[in-house]
Structure formats: C-alpha cells, structure tokens
GROMACS .gro file of C-alpha atoms in nm:
model
  405
    1MET     CA    1  -1.663  -2.009  -1.946
    2PRO     CA    2  -1.619  -1.633  -1.882
    3THR     CA    3  -1.344  -1.525  -1.645
    4ALA     CA    4  -1.342  -1.258  -1.376
    5LEU     CA    5  -1.027  -1.117  -1.219
    6ILE     CA    6  -1.074  -0.996  -0.861
    7SER     CA    7  -0.807  -0.792  -0.685
    8VAL     CA    8  -0.946  -0.558  -0.418
    9TYR     CA    9  -0.822  -0.373  -0.111
   10ASN     CA   10  -1.174  -0.286   0.004
   11LYS     CA   11  -1.337  -0.626   0.038
   12THR     CA   12  -1.686  -0.496   0.121
   13GLY     CA   13  -1.942  -0.726  -0.044
   14ILE     CA   14  -1.683  -0.916  -0.245
   15VAL     CA   15  -1.756  -1.263  -0.104
   16PRO     CA   16  -2.130  -1.274  -0.187
   17PHE     CA   17  -2.057  -1.115  -0.526
   18ALA     CA   18  -1.794  -1.377  -0.609
   19LYS     CA   19  -2.018  -1.661  -0.493
   20ARG     CA   20  -2.303  -1.538  -0.710
   21ILE     CA   21  -2.102  -1.497  -1.030
   22GLN     CA   22  -1.956  -1.841  -0.972
   23GLU     CA   23  -2.310  -1.976  -0.953
   24LEU     CA   24  -2.371  -1.804  -1.287
   25GLY     CA   25  -2.089  -2.006  -1.442
   26TRP     CA   26  -1.790  -1.773  -1.415
   27SER     CA   27  -1.437  -1.879  -1.326
   28ILE     CA   28  -1.242  -1.651  -1.093
   29LEU     CA   29  -0.880  -1.539  -1.087
   30ALA     CA   30  -0.772  -1.362  -0.769
   31SER     CA   31  -0.452  -1.223  -0.625
   32GLY     CA   32  -0.287  -1.214  -0.283
   33GLY     CA   33  -0.510  -1.126   0.009
   34THR     CA   34  -0.820  -1.128  -0.211
   35ALA     CA   35  -0.758  -1.489  -0.309
   36ARG     CA   36  -0.707  -1.589   0.055
   37ALA     CA   37  -1.026  -1.413   0.166
   38LEU     CA   38  -1.233  -1.580  -0.106
   39ILE     CA   39  -1.086  -1.927  -0.051
   40GLU     CA   40  -1.147  -1.901   0.325
   41SER     CA   41  -1.511  -1.816   0.246
   42GLY     CA   42  -1.555  -2.121   0.026
   43VAL     CA   43  -1.515  -1.959  -0.315
   44ALA     CA   44  -1.315  -2.161  -0.568
   45VAL     CA   45  -1.049  -1.939  -0.724
   46GLN     CA   46  -0.731  -1.976  -0.923
   47GLU     CA   47  -0.456  -1.762  -0.779
   48VAL     CA   48  -0.293  -1.519  -1.021
   49ALA     CA   49   0.053  -1.651  -0.934
   50ASP     CA   50  -0.051  -2.003  -1.033
   51TYR     CA   51  -0.214  -1.881  -1.354
   52THR     CA   52   0.084  -1.672  -1.467
   53HIS     CA   53   0.348  -1.911  -1.323
   54SER     CA   54   0.503  -1.595  -1.179
   55PRO     CA   55   0.499  -1.557  -0.799
   56GLU     CA   56   0.443  -1.223  -0.630
   57MET     CA   57   0.757  -1.010  -0.603
   58LEU     CA   58   0.900  -0.742  -0.378
   59GLY     CA   59   0.678  -0.811  -0.080
   60GLY     CA   60   0.360  -0.789  -0.285
   61ARG     CA   61   0.449  -0.476  -0.483
   62VAL     CA   62   0.420  -0.682  -0.803
   63LYS     CA   63   0.120  -0.916  -0.828
   64THR     CA   64  -0.090  -0.858  -1.139
   65LEU     CA   65   0.160  -0.672  -1.357
   66HIS     CA   66   0.204  -0.958  -1.602
   67PRO     CA   67   0.134  -1.007  -1.978
   68GLY     CA   68  -0.094  -1.300  -1.898
   69ILE     CA   69  -0.319  -1.072  -1.697
   70HIS     CA   70  -0.307  -0.756  -1.906
   71GLY     CA   71  -0.312  -0.948  -2.230
   72GLY     CA   72  -0.631  -1.120  -2.116
   73ILE     CA   73  -0.790  -0.788  -2.024
   74LEU     CA   74  -0.680  -0.591  -2.331
   75ALA     CA   75  -0.742  -0.859  -2.594
   76ARG     CA   76  -1.001  -0.758  -2.851
   77ARG     CA   77  -1.242  -1.036  -2.932
   78THR     CA   78  -1.094  -1.073  -3.279
   79GLU     CA   79  -0.963  -1.396  -3.423
   80ALA     CA   80  -0.605  -1.263  -3.433
   81ASP     CA   81  -0.602  -1.141  -3.072
   82LEU     CA   82  -0.765  -1.454  -2.936
   83GLU     CA   83  -0.529  -1.683  -3.129
   84GLU     CA   84  -0.226  -1.491  -3.002
   85LEU     CA   85  -0.355  -1.507  -2.647
   86GLU     CA   86  -0.423  -1.880  -2.670
   87GLY     CA   87  -0.083  -1.943  -2.827
   88ARG     CA   88   0.081  -1.795  -2.519
   89GLY     CA   89  -0.131  -2.010  -2.289
   90TYR     CA   90  -0.367  -1.740  -2.162
   91ARG     CA   91  -0.740  -1.672  -2.188
   92PRO     CA   92  -0.958  -1.362  -2.218
   93ILE     CA   93  -1.061  -1.187  -1.895
   94ASP     CA   94  -1.419  -1.063  -1.923
   95MET     CA   95  -1.457  -0.880  -1.592
   96VAL     CA   96  -1.217  -0.691  -1.364
   97VAL     CA   97  -1.312  -0.621  -1.004
   98ALA     CA   98  -1.048  -0.391  -0.856
   99ASN     CA   99  -1.019  -0.104  -0.612
  100LEU     CA  100  -0.721   0.087  -0.481
  101TYR     CA  101  -0.502   0.119  -0.175
  102PRO     CA  102  -0.642   0.397   0.047
  103PHE     CA  103  -0.380   0.662  -0.033
  104GLU     CA  104  -0.610   0.957   0.043
  105LYS     CA  105  -0.710   0.814   0.381
  106THR     CA  106  -0.349   0.731   0.468
  107ILE     CA  107  -0.216   1.083   0.410
  108SER     CA  108  -0.506   1.235   0.609
  109ASP     CA  109  -0.360   1.073   0.923
  110PRO     CA  110  -0.136   1.331   1.095
  111HIS     CA  111   0.097   1.048   1.200
  112CYS     CA  112   0.146   0.928   0.841
  113THR     CA  113   0.513   0.899   0.743
  114LYS     CA  114   0.661   0.937   0.397
  115ALA     CA  115   0.717   0.560   0.383
  116ASP     CA  116   0.353   0.496   0.481
  117ALA     CA  117   0.230   0.720   0.201
  118ILE     CA  118   0.461   0.575  -0.063
  119GLU     CA  119   0.351   0.219   0.013
  120GLN     CA  120  -0.013   0.321  -0.031
  121ILE     CA  121   0.045   0.441  -0.388
  122ASP     CA  122  -0.129   0.169  -0.587
  123ILE     CA  123   0.030   0.066  -0.918
  124GLY     CA  124  -0.120  -0.269  -1.014
  125GLY     CA  125  -0.476  -0.171  -0.924
  126VAL     CA  126  -0.459   0.147  -1.132
  127ALA     CA  127  -0.320  -0.051  -1.426
  128LEU     CA  128  -0.604  -0.306  -1.397
  129ILE     CA  129  -0.872  -0.037  -1.383
  130ARG     CA  130  -0.733   0.153  -1.681
  131ALA     CA  131  -0.687  -0.161  -1.891
  132ALA     CA  132  -1.042  -0.282  -1.826
  133ALA     CA  133  -1.181   0.066  -1.887
  134LYS     CA  134  -0.994   0.095  -2.217
  135ASN     CA  135  -1.131  -0.240  -2.336
  136HIS     CA  136  -1.486  -0.179  -2.206
  137GLU     CA  137  -1.634  -0.289  -2.537
  138TRP     CA  138  -1.574  -0.644  -2.414
  139VAL     CA  139  -1.475  -0.611  -2.046
  140THR     CA  140  -1.687  -0.510  -1.748
  141LEU     CA  141  -1.504  -0.301  -1.487
  142LEU     CA  142  -1.614  -0.283  -1.123
  143CYS     CA  143  -1.408  -0.041  -0.912
  144ASP     CA  144  -1.685   0.050  -0.665
  145PRO     CA  145  -1.864  -0.202  -0.438
  146ASP     CA  146  -2.186  -0.003  -0.486
  147ASP     CA  147  -2.196  -0.131  -0.844
  148TYR     CA  148  -2.194  -0.501  -0.751
  149ALA     CA  149  -2.570  -0.534  -0.704
  150PRO     CA  150  -2.687  -0.354  -1.021
  151VAL     CA  151  -2.432  -0.536  -1.236
  152LEU     CA  152  -2.537  -0.870  -1.088
  153ALA     CA  153  -2.897  -0.784  -1.173
  154GLU     CA  154  -2.797  -0.725  -1.537
  155MET     CA  155  -2.595  -1.047  -1.546
  156GLU     CA  156  -2.889  -1.243  -1.412
  157ALA     CA  157  -3.115  -1.079  -1.671
  158GLY     CA  158  -2.894  -1.188  -1.960
  159GLY     CA  159  -2.573  -0.986  -1.957
  160VAL     CA  160  -2.414  -0.650  -1.885
  161SER     CA  161  -2.512  -0.394  -2.147
  162GLN     CA  162  -2.269  -0.193  -2.357
  163GLU     CA  163  -2.409   0.125  -2.203
  164THR     CA  164  -2.335  -0.001  -1.852
  165ARG     CA  165  -1.982  -0.108  -1.945
  166ARG     CA  166  -1.917   0.236  -2.093
  167ARG     CA  167  -2.051   0.408  -1.779
  168LEU     CA  168  -1.836   0.188  -1.555
  169ALA     CA  169  -1.532   0.259  -1.773
  170ALA     CA  170  -1.585   0.633  -1.735
  171LYS     CA  171  -1.614   0.583  -1.361
  172GLY     CA  172  -1.285   0.394  -1.362
  173PHE     CA  173  -1.097   0.668  -1.542
  174LEU     CA  174  -1.249   0.926  -1.308
  175ARG     CA  175  -1.136   0.725  -1.006
  176THR     CA  176  -0.777   0.689  -1.129
  177SER     CA  177  -0.759   1.057  -1.229
  178ARG     CA  178  -0.863   1.162  -0.877
  179TYR     CA  179  -0.620   0.915  -0.728
  180ASP     CA  180  -0.335   1.055  -0.936
  181ALA     CA  181  -0.439   1.410  -0.846
  182ALA     CA  182  -0.423   1.325  -0.476
  183ILE     CA  183  -0.074   1.178  -0.517
  184ASN     CA  184   0.037   1.478  -0.720
  185ALA     CA  185  -0.095   1.721  -0.457
  186TRP     CA  186   0.086   1.531  -0.182
  187LEU     CA  187   0.415   1.519  -0.370
  188GLU     CA  188   0.399   1.883  -0.477
  189GLY     CA  189   0.260   2.027  -0.157
  190GLU     CA  190   0.310   1.806   0.146
  191GLU     CA  191   0.651   1.676   0.047
  192SER     CA  192   0.828   1.962  -0.131
  193GLY     CA  193   0.638   2.255   0.015
  194HIS     CA  194   0.580   2.373  -0.343
  195LYS     CA  195   0.241   2.412  -0.509
  196ASP     CA  196   0.230   2.341  -0.878
  197ASP     CA  197   0.093   2.609  -1.110
  198THR     CA  198  -0.189   2.372  -1.206
  199PHE     CA  199  -0.469   2.325  -0.954
  200THR     CA  200  -0.706   2.035  -1.010
  201LEU     CA  201  -1.043   2.020  -0.839
  202SER     CA  202  -1.259   1.709  -0.866
  203GLY     CA  203  -1.545   1.561  -0.669
  204GLN     CA  204  -1.793   1.279  -0.688
  205LYS     CA  205  -2.160   1.362  -0.712
  206ALA     CA  206  -2.318   1.279  -0.379
  207GLN     CA  207  -2.673   1.385  -0.463
  208SER     CA  208  -2.891   1.612  -0.670
  209LEU     CA  209  -3.047   1.889  -0.464
  210ARG     CA  210  -3.405   2.006  -0.503
  211TYR     CA  211  -3.275   2.344  -0.619
  212GLY     CA  212  -2.998   2.593  -0.549
  213GLU     CA  213  -3.006   2.919  -0.359
  214ASN     CA  214  -3.334   2.997  -0.538
  215PRO     CA  215  -3.597   2.762  -0.686
  216HIS     CA  216  -3.503   2.843  -1.047
  217GLN     CA  217  -3.141   2.730  -0.995
  218ALA     CA  218  -3.038   2.366  -1.044
  219ALA     CA  219  -2.784   2.237  -0.790
  220GLU     CA  220  -2.588   1.929  -0.686
  221LEU     CA  221  -2.369   1.828  -0.393
  222TYR     CA  222  -2.024   1.688  -0.473
  223SER     CA  223  -1.799   1.512  -0.223
  224PHE     CA  224  -1.422   1.468  -0.230
  225ALA     CA  225  -1.452   1.119  -0.080
  226ALA     CA  226  -1.667   0.853  -0.246
  227GLY     CA  227  -1.967   0.754  -0.038
  228SER     CA  228  -1.954   1.047   0.203
  229GLY     CA  229  -2.254   1.267   0.262
  230PRO     CA  230  -2.297   1.637   0.343
  231LEU     CA  231  -1.995   1.784   0.525
  232GLY     CA  232  -1.817   1.456   0.459
  233GLY     CA  233  -2.041   1.281   0.709
  234THR     CA  234  -2.381   1.123   0.763
  235VAL     CA  235  -2.740   1.244   0.784
  236LEU     CA  236  -2.910   1.052   1.067
  237GLN     CA  237  -3.268   1.171   1.022
  238GLY     CA  238  -3.491   1.425   0.855
  239LYS     CA  239  -3.589   1.527   0.504
  240GLU     CA  240  -3.335   1.594   0.232
  241LEU     CA  241  -3.096   1.883   0.292
  242SER     CA  242  -3.124   2.186   0.067
  243TYR     CA  243  -2.845   2.391  -0.089
  244ASN     CA  244  -2.894   2.664   0.173
  245ASN     CA  245  -2.909   2.408   0.456
  246ILE     CA  246  -2.568   2.273   0.356
  247LEU     CA  247  -2.414   2.621   0.340
  248ASP     CA  248  -2.554   2.708   0.684
  249LEU     CA  249  -2.440   2.376   0.828
  250ASP     CA  250  -2.089   2.436   0.700
  251ALA     CA  251  -2.081   2.787   0.848
  252ALA     CA  252  -2.211   2.662   1.183
  253TRP     CA  253  -1.974   2.364   1.198
  254GLN     CA  254  -1.667   2.568   1.108
  255ALA     CA  255  -1.758   2.827   1.371
  256VAL     CA  256  -1.812   2.585   1.658
  257GLN     CA  257  -1.494   2.389   1.583
  258ARG     CA  258  -1.283   2.689   1.685
  259PHE     CA  259  -1.373   2.640   2.051
  260ASP     CA  260  -1.193   2.405   2.288
  261VAL     CA  261  -1.456   2.416   2.563
  262PRO     CA  262  -1.822   2.311   2.515
  263ALA     CA  263  -1.974   2.552   2.264
  264ALA     CA  264  -2.284   2.599   2.052
  265VAL     CA  265  -2.360   2.822   1.756
  266VAL     CA  266  -2.687   2.910   1.583
  267VAL     CA  267  -2.658   3.023   1.221
  268LYS     CA  268  -2.913   3.206   1.008
  269HIS     CA  269  -2.828   3.300   0.650
  270LEU     CA  270  -2.460   3.199   0.682
  271SER     CA  271  -2.388   3.416   0.987
  272PRO     CA  272  -2.415   3.331   1.358
  273CYS     CA  273  -2.711   3.487   1.537
  274GLY     CA  274  -2.609   3.319   1.862
  275LEU     CA  275  -2.282   3.177   1.990
  276ALA     CA  276  -2.179   3.073   2.340
  277GLU     CA  277  -1.928   2.867   2.536
  278ALA     CA  278  -1.981   2.725   2.885
  279GLN     CA  279  -1.869   2.451   3.121
  280SER     CA  280  -2.150   2.226   2.997
  281LEU     CA  281  -2.295   2.188   2.648
  282PRO     CA  282  -2.662   2.231   2.755
  283ASP     CA  283  -2.570   2.564   2.917
  284ALA     CA  284  -2.380   2.673   2.605
  285LEU     CA  285  -2.676   2.580   2.387
  286SER     CA  286  -2.925   2.764   2.608
  287MET     CA  287  -2.708   3.075   2.602
  288ALA     CA  288  -2.660   3.061   2.225
  289LEU     CA  289  -3.035   3.032   2.169
  290ALA     CA  290  -3.098   3.323   2.409
  291CYS     CA  291  -2.881   3.559   2.201
  292ASP     CA  292  -3.161   3.608   1.948
  293ARG     CA  293  -3.457   3.377   1.990
  294ILE     CA  294  -3.642   3.525   1.693
  295SER     CA  295  -3.357   3.458   1.447
  296ALA     CA  296  -3.294   3.116   1.605
  297PHE     CA  297  -3.635   3.005   1.473
  298GLY     CA  298  -3.569   2.801   1.159
  299GLY     CA  299  -3.193   2.827   1.208
  300VAL     CA  300  -2.913   2.574   1.195
  301ILE     CA  301  -2.740   2.463   1.516
  302ALA     CA  302  -2.394   2.313   1.565
  303VAL     CA  303  -2.227   2.191   1.884
  304ASN     CA  304  -1.878   2.054   1.950
  305ARG     CA  305  -1.968   1.784   2.203
  306ILE     CA  306  -2.208   1.487   2.215
  307PHE     CA  307  -2.564   1.615   2.180
  308ASP     CA  308  -2.753   1.449   2.467
  309GLU     CA  309  -3.107   1.455   2.611
  310HIS     CA  310  -3.026   1.764   2.820
  311CYS     CA  311  -2.941   1.953   2.502
  312ALA     CA  312  -3.264   1.831   2.343
  313GLU     CA  313  -3.457   1.957   2.645
  314ALA     CA  314  -3.276   2.294   2.628
  315MET     CA  315  -3.416   2.343   2.277
  316GLY     CA  316  -3.773   2.315   2.407
  317SER     CA  317  -4.026   2.363   2.130
  318LEU     CA  318  -3.791   2.564   1.908
  319PHE     CA  319  -3.815   2.479   1.539
  320ALA     CA  320  -3.470   2.429   1.386
  321GLU     CA  321  -3.382   2.319   1.034
  322CYS     CA  322  -3.071   2.116   1.121
  323ILE     CA  323  -2.842   2.019   1.405
  324ALA     CA  324  -2.478   1.918   1.353
  325ALA     CA  325  -2.288   1.738   1.627
  326PRO     CA  326  -2.000   1.491   1.654
  327GLU     CA  327  -2.249   1.242   1.800
  328PHE     CA  328  -2.610   1.217   1.923
  329ASN     CA  329  -2.682   0.982   2.212
  330ALA     CA  330  -2.977   0.744   2.207
  331ALA     CA  331  -3.191   0.951   2.445
  332ALA     CA  332  -3.145   1.264   2.234
  333ARG     CA  333  -3.225   1.069   1.917
  334GLU     CA  334  -3.551   0.952   2.072
  335ILE     CA  335  -3.655   1.305   2.165
  336LEU     CA  336  -3.544   1.466   1.840
  337GLY     CA  337  -3.694   1.182   1.638
  338ARG     CA  338  -4.039   1.325   1.715
  339LYS     CA  339  -3.949   1.626   1.502
  340LYS     CA  340  -3.977   1.451   1.167
  341ASN     CA  341  -3.849   1.740   0.953
  342LEU     CA  342  -3.546   1.812   1.173
  343ARG     CA  343  -3.221   1.700   1.010
  344LEU     CA  344  -2.948   1.553   1.229
  345VAL     CA  345  -2.600   1.553   1.077
  346VAL     CA  346  -2.274   1.402   1.199
  347PRO     CA  347  -1.999   1.574   0.995
  348GLY     CA  348  -1.680   1.397   0.892
  349ALA     CA  349  -1.368   1.417   1.107
  350GLU     CA  350  -1.145   1.588   0.850
  351LYS     CA  351  -1.083   1.961   0.894
  352LYS     CA  352  -1.139   2.205   0.611
  353ARG     CA  353  -0.794   2.277   0.467
  354GLU     CA  354  -0.876   2.530   0.200
  355GLU     CA  355  -1.153   2.746   0.064
  356ILE     CA  356  -1.234   2.782  -0.305
  357ARG     CA  357  -1.465   3.038  -0.458
  358THR     CA  358  -1.551   3.083  -0.824
  359VAL     CA  359  -1.513   3.419  -0.996
  360LEU     CA  360  -1.571   3.514  -1.358
  361GLY     CA  361  -1.312   3.329  -1.564
  362GLY     CA  362  -1.160   3.129  -1.282
  363PHE     CA  363  -1.158   3.074  -0.908
  364LEU     CA  364  -0.985   3.188  -0.592
  365ARG     CA  365  -0.814   2.956  -0.344
  366GLN     CA  366  -0.696   3.027   0.008
  367ASP     CA  367  -0.601   2.831   0.318
  368ALA     CA  368  -0.888   2.786   0.562
  369ASP     CA  369  -0.885   3.035   0.850
  370ASP     CA  370  -0.847   2.846   1.176
  371GLY     CA  371  -0.778   3.160   1.373
  372ASP     CA  372  -0.451   3.267   1.530
  373PRO     CA  373  -0.164   3.022   1.483
  374ALA     CA  374  -0.040   2.841   1.790
  375GLY     CA  375   0.190   3.057   2.002
  376THR     CA  376   0.038   3.387   1.889
  377GLU     CA  377   0.096   3.658   2.152
  378TRP     CA  378  -0.150   3.937   2.218
  379LYS     CA  379  -0.022   4.287   2.281
  380THR     CA  380  -0.202   4.559   2.474
  381VAL     CA  381  -0.202   4.876   2.263
  382SER     CA  382  -0.461   5.071   2.463
  383GLN     CA  383  -0.386   5.293   2.761
  384SER     CA  384  -0.627   5.087   2.968
  385VAL     CA  385  -0.486   4.744   3.046
  386PRO     CA  386  -0.758   4.473   3.032
  387THR     CA  387  -0.818   4.249   3.329
  388ASP     CA  388  -0.782   3.871   3.299
  389ALA     CA  389  -1.161   3.842   3.274
  390GLU     CA  390  -1.171   4.100   2.997
  391VAL     CA  391  -0.893   3.921   2.808
  392GLU     CA  392  -1.094   3.599   2.829
  393GLU     CA  393  -1.400   3.773   2.685
  394LEU     CA  394  -1.193   3.939   2.414
  395GLN     CA  395  -1.057   3.598   2.312
  396PHE     CA  396  -1.413   3.468   2.286
  397ALA     CA  397  -1.514   3.771   2.079
  398TRP     CA  398  -1.211   3.724   1.853
  399LYS     CA  399  -1.323   3.369   1.771
  400ALA     CA  400  -1.683   3.480   1.726
  401CYS     CA  401  -1.582   3.757   1.482
  402LEU     CA  402  -1.400   3.503   1.265
  403SER     CA  403  -1.738   3.355   1.177
  404LEU     CA  404  -1.928   3.678   1.110
  405LYS     CA  405  -1.987   3.807   0.760
   0.00000   0.00000   0.00000
C-alpha cells in the first residue's frame, strides 16, 4: 500500500484530496493540525508522532524532523535502501503534500513583530519539500493546492508520470528558494537596516500575454505572490489584459493612491491625461474625464474609493479599456457588465515598495516614490506669498506632477 505524508498550513482542498487518495488505496501519515483536521473530517490517518514514536517538541517547532520520516522520503527503491528502512521499522513514503507557514504574508503586516516573523519561518515544511523534490524519481511532491486535481487525474488514470514528478520537484525547489529569499531580505533589510550586495528577484508566472508592447514581442506577467493576478489582485470582468493595459493600470493605480480624499485619474500611454480630487468620487471622476475627453477615449481609469452606480453613470457612453478600484458595488457591476470588453480590476492591498528597471548588463533599483515624507515643510521662496487656496492647489499639482512622465 503506497503512503502519503500530509503536513500543510494552507488546508485548502486537502480534505477531499485526502479522501480520494484513500479511496484509491493509499495510507496517510499526517502531523499536528493537519492530522486533527483530517480526522475531524472522517479521514483515517496515522499521526506522525505515533508512527515515529517521537512526540512533537518545543511547542510544535519539531514535528516531522525525524529519520523515520526523511528516511521514508529519501529512500531509493533499491533493495539495500528498502531493507535498511524496513530494518529500522519504517516504510517508504511515496507522496509528500506540504506547504509552508505564511512568512511573506506575516511580514507584510505593519504590526508584525520580530517574534511573529521568526515563528513563521518554516523549517520542517521546507525540509519535506526539498527531500521529496530530491527523490522525485520515486516520490510525488505537492506543495501547491492547485496541483491536487491534475495529479489526482493522473493517479486515477494509472499513476503519476515521471515528467509530472520532475515538474513538481522543480516547482518545490522554486518555492523554497523564494521563501529563503524573502527571509534573507527581511533579515538583511528590515532587521539590520543593511542591504546585501546580492539582490535576488523572482516571480511566479501568472499568465502568458497575447504579446508585449508590440505584436512581434512575446510577453508574460509574473507575480511575486502565488495565485495573485495583475497588480497583485483580481480581474472581475472583461477580456484578457494586454501588456500595455497592465502598464497603464499600474501607472493609474499608483497615481490615485497618493490622494487622501476621493480622487480619480485617467491614464493614456502611461501618463495621466486627467486627474481630479473632490468631496465625492463621482464628482472627481467627472472632473478627471473633463480634463481631456478625447484622450480619455480608450484610456485606463483608477479611483481610490468604491466604484458605485453614480460613478458608472458619470462615465456615460465613454469607452474605456480598464477601470481599477478597491471595490465595485453590485449596482455598478450590473451597469458596467453591459460593456463586455471593459476590464474591471481590484488591485491587491500591498503598496509598491520598490521599482526595478532593466538596463544593458543589469538593472536599476530604487525605492518607490510615495511623495514627500510625513512632516515635510514647505517654504515660500517667492516674493508673492500664496494664499491658503493657492497652497491647496499647489499641493494637488505637486501630487499630479509625481505621476507625469
């Protein structure tokens, strides 16, 4: 009987997956919270602590770091390895289902403490993933819930192919390398205030794009977070975004995020052709569109408040490529849903922290420009002293100029 080891933080889809492989004749080893979740859902499992005769230690810091577990994963299916394993009272482990503590998400919380971050550095999960990936000739690794369904389909069709195991192994090493890079960046930057001389950039392919800036250029979108879409968020409706759409959306979203009051920006070819702030979002949108109605046609719009039916009405019959907003209410979705080619995007909550641009032979990196730091004082250097109203307009213009090319 083949054996699967399941030890996951993200339990999405794990119960139906475990039930199905059990139906296919697999036995299951599980650790800690995973074992409890499966048992409560009616899945028969053997807990790792019972299998290894070694209870969890240090408040759960040590669960699967045991020769019985790693020996079972790393054993080659040779007579010598299998005899040694059996002589020690263990069996081969043919599948490892493991994912990691959410370190990246934890450190993105501004209230995260050093202790919080340290406890979210996964050790056992990384070791499981790397061991299974190393021995992929015999072991199937699943470190992403999105792979459960296709792997089940292969199992039901006769078995997981060598090609699939190799692909999943590569995915495992990529996941742990990104995880380590995030920890390294936090330790070097956030903790010590020092940036290492080595800068690592990695992303996960989110989608292939139809083409790049021009039709003869191939292009892809990569995301820093697995499963996230354009701008780290979600596309609610409309046809697939293009390379240029994504660039314009990013420019529009970054511009409108600099305003504290309701604001709207219309971008064409990476630069705002209309930008306004007002007491209400529909007014701000109407004013932004009025700046240059000709350029607004086929442009990209971003707002910093909920896009409601009044905003949809303010657009009238204008054709726009995309709209980005923190949220779209149901009434607005109904109105905008009639424009089948219009893309609606809800960007992710994380702020852009840095900007990276390739140059011949390397790349440039700089901190993202969020405008004047808090507490910045303006000084009047002209002979004419501006009125309060003029200062308010100058502050608006200062933010607007940040977004112009």
